[in-house]
PDB file of C-alpha atoms in Angstrom:
ATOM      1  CA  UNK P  15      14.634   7.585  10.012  1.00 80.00           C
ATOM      2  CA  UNK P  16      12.471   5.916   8.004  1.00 88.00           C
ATOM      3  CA  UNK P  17       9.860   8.308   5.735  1.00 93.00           C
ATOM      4  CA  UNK P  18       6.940   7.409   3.650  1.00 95.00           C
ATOM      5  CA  UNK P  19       4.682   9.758   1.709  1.00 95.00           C
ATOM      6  CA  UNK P  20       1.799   8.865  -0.113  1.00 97.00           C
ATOM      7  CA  UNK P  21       0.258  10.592  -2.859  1.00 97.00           C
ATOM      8  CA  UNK P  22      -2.463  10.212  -5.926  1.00 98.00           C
ATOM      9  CA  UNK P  23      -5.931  10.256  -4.096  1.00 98.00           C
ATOM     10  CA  UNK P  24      -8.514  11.951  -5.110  1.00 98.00           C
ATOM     11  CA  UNK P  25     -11.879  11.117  -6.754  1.00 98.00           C
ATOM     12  CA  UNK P  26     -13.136   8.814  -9.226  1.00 98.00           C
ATOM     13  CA  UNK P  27     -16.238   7.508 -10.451  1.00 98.00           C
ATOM     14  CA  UNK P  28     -16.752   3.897 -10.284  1.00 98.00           C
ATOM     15  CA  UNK P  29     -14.752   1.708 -12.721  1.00 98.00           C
ATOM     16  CA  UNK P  30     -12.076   4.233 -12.787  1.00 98.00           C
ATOM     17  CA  UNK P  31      -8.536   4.103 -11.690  1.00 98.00           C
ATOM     18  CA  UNK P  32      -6.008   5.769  -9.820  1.00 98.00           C
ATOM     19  CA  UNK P  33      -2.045   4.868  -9.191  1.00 98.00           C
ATOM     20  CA  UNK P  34      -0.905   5.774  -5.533  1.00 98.00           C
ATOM     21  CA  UNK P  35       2.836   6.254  -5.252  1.00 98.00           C
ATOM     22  CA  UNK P  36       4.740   5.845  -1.320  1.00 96.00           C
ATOM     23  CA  UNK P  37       8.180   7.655  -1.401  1.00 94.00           C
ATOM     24  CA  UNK P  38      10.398   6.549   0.935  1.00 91.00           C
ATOM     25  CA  UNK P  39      13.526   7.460   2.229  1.00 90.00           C
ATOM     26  CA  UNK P  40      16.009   6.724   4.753  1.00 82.00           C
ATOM     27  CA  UNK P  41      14.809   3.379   3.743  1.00 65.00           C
ATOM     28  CA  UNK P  42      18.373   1.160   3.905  1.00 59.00           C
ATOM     29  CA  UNK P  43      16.903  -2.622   4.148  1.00 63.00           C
ATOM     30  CA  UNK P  44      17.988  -4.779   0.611  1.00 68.00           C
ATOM     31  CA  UNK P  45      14.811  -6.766   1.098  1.00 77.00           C
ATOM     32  CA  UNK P  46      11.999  -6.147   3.272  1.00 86.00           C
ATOM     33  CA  UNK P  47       8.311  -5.598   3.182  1.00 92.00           C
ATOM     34  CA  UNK P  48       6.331  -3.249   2.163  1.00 94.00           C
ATOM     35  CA  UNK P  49       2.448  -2.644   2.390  1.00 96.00           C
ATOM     36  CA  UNK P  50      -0.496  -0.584   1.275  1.00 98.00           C
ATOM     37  CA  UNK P  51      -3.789  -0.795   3.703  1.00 98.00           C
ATOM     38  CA  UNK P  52      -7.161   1.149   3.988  1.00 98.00           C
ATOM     39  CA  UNK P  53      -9.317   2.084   6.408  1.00 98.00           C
ATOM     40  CA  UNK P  54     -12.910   3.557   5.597  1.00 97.00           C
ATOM     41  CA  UNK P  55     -15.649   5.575   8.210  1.00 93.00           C
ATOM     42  CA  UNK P  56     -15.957   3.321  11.046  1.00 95.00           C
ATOM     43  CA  UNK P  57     -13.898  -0.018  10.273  1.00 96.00           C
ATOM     44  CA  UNK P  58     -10.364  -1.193  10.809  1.00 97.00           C
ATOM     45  CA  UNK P  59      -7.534  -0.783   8.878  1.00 97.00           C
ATOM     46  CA  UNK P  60      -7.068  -3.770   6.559  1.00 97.00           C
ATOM     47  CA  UNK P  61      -4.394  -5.016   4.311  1.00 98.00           C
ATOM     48  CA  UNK P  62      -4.441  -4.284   0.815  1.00 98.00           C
ATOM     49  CA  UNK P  63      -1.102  -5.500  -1.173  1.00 98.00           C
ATOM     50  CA  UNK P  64       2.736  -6.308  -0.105  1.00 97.00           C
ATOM     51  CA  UNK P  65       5.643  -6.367  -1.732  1.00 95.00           C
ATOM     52  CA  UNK P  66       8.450  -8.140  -1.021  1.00 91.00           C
ATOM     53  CA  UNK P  67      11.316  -4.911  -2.110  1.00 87.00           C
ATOM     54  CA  UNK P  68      14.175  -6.454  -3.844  1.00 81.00           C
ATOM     55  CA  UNK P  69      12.468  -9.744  -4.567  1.00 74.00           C
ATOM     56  CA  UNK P  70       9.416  -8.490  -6.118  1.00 77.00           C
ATOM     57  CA  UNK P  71       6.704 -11.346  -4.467  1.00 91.00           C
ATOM     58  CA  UNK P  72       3.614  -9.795  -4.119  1.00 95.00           C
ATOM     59  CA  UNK P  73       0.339 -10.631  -2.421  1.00 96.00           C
ATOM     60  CA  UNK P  74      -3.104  -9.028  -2.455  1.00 98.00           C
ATOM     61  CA  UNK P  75      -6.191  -9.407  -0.284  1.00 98.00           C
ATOM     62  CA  UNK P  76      -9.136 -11.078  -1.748  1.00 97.00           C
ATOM     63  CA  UNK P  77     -11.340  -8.078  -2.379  1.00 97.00           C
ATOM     64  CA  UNK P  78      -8.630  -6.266  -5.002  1.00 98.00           C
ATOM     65  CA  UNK P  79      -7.199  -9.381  -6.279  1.00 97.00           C
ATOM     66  CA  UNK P  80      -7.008  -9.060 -10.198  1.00 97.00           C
ATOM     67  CA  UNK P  81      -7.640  -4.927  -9.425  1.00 98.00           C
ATOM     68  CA  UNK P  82      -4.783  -3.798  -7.958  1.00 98.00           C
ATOM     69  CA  UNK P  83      -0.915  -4.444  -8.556  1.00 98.00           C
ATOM     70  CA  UNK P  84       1.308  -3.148  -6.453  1.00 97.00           C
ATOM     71  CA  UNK P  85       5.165  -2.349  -7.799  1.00 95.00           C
ATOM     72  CA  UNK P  86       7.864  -0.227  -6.963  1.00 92.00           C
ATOM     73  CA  UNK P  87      10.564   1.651  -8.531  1.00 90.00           C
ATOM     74  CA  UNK P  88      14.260   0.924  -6.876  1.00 83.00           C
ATOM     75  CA  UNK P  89      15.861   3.799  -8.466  1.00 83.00           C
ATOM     76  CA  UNK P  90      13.134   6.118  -7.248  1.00 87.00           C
ATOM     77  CA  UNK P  91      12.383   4.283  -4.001  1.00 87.00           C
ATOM     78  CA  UNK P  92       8.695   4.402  -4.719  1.00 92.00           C
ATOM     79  CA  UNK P  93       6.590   1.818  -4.180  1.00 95.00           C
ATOM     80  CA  UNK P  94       3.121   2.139  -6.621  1.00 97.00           C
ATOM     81  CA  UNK P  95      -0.762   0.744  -6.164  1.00 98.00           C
ATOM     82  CA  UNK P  96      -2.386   0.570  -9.586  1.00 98.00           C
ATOM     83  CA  UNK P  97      -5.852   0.621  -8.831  1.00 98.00           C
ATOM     84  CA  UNK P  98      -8.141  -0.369 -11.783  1.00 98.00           C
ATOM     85  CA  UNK P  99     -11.974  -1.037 -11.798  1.00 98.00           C
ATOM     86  CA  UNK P 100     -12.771   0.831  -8.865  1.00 98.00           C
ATOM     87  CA  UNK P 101     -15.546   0.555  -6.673  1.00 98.00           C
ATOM     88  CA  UNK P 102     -17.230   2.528  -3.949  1.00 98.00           C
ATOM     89  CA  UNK P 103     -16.311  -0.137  -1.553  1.00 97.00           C
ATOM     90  CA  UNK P 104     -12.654   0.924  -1.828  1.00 98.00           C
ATOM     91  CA  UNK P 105     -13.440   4.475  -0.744  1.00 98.00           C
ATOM     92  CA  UNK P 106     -10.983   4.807   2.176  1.00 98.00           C
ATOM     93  CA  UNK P 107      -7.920   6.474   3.530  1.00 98.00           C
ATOM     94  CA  UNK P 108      -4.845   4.582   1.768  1.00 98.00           C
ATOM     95  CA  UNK P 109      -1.680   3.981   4.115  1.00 98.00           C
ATOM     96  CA  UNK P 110       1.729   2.867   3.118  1.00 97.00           C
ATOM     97  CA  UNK P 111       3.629   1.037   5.276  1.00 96.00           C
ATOM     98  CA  UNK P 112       6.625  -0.701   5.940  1.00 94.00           C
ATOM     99  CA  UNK P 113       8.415  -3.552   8.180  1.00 91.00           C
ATOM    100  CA  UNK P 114      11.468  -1.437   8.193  1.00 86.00           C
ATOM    101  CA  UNK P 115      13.838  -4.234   8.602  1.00 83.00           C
ATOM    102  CA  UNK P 116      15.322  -6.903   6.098  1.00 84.00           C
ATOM    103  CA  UNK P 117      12.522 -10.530   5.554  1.00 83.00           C
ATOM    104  CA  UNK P 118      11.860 -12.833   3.350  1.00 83.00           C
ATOM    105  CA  UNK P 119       8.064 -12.556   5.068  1.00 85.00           C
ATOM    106  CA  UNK P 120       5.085 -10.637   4.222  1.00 91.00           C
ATOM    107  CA  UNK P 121       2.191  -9.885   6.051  1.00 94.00           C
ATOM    108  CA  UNK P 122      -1.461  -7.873   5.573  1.00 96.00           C
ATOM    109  CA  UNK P 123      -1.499  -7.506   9.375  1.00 95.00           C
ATOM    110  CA  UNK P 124      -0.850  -3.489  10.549  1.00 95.00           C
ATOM    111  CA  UNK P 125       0.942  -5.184  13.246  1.00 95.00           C
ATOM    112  CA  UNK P 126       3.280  -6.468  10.935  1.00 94.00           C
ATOM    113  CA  UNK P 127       4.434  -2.528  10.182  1.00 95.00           C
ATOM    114  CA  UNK P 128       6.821  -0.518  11.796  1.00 93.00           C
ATOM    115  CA  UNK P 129       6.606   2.564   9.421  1.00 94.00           C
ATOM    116  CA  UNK P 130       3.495   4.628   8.420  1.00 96.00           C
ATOM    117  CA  UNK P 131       2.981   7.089   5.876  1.00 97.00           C
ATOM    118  CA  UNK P 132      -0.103   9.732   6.922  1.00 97.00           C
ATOM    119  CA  UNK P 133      -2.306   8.214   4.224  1.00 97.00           C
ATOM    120  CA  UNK P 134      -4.413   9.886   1.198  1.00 98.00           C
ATOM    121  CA  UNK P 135      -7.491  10.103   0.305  1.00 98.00           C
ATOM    122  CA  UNK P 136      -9.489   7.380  -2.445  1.00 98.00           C
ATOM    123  CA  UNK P 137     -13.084   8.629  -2.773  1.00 98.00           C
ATOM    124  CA  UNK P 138     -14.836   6.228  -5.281  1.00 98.00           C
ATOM    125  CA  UNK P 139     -18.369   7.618  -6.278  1.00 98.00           C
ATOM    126  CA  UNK P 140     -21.214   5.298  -8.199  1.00 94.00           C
TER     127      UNK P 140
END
């Protein structure tokens, strides 16, 4: 089965950073998709960044374009979210997620997702 685990919240003032790693394992797909979303107090969850493993095309929504990057790590089988310039707008509970399955697609849609880690914690203060 199919296991993700996030890790690297915490708190950090605005402008700051923080790198989120998603371990995965029983993860067998040569290429797939995989995501990180958010969800703050009282909204949906939203996409954040893909990846596309084992091809390396990446997208990012609007609002963290040229603040995040996502990556990943084959040998490890961790996918990463560098997040720089922080803001209290991306205080939220961070999700990885994957398709599960081998694409050449992305999406920023949860539907998209067939695996979900149990999240962490990003608490951005100003």
């Amino acid at each position: 089965q199919v296991q993700l685990v996030e890790s690297g919240g915490g708190s950090v003032q605005a402008g700051g950073s923080l790198r989120l790693s998603c371990a995965t394992s029983g993860y067998t797909a040569s290429s797939s998709c995989m995501g990180w979303f958010r969800q703050a107090p009282g909204k949906e969850r939203e996409g954040v960044a893909t990846i596309i493993t084992g091809g390396g095309s990446t997208y990012y929504a609007d609002s963290v374009k040229g603040r995040f990057t996502i990556s990943q790590d084959n040998a490890k089988k961790t996918v990463y979210l560098q997040m720089n310039s922080l803001k209290p707008e991306d205080t939220a509970i961070y999700y990885c997620a994957a398709r599960g399955w081998t694409t050449r697609t992305c999406s920023l849609g949860t539907d998209y997702y067939n695996y979900w880690g149990q999240g962490t914690q990003v608490t951005v203060s100003s």
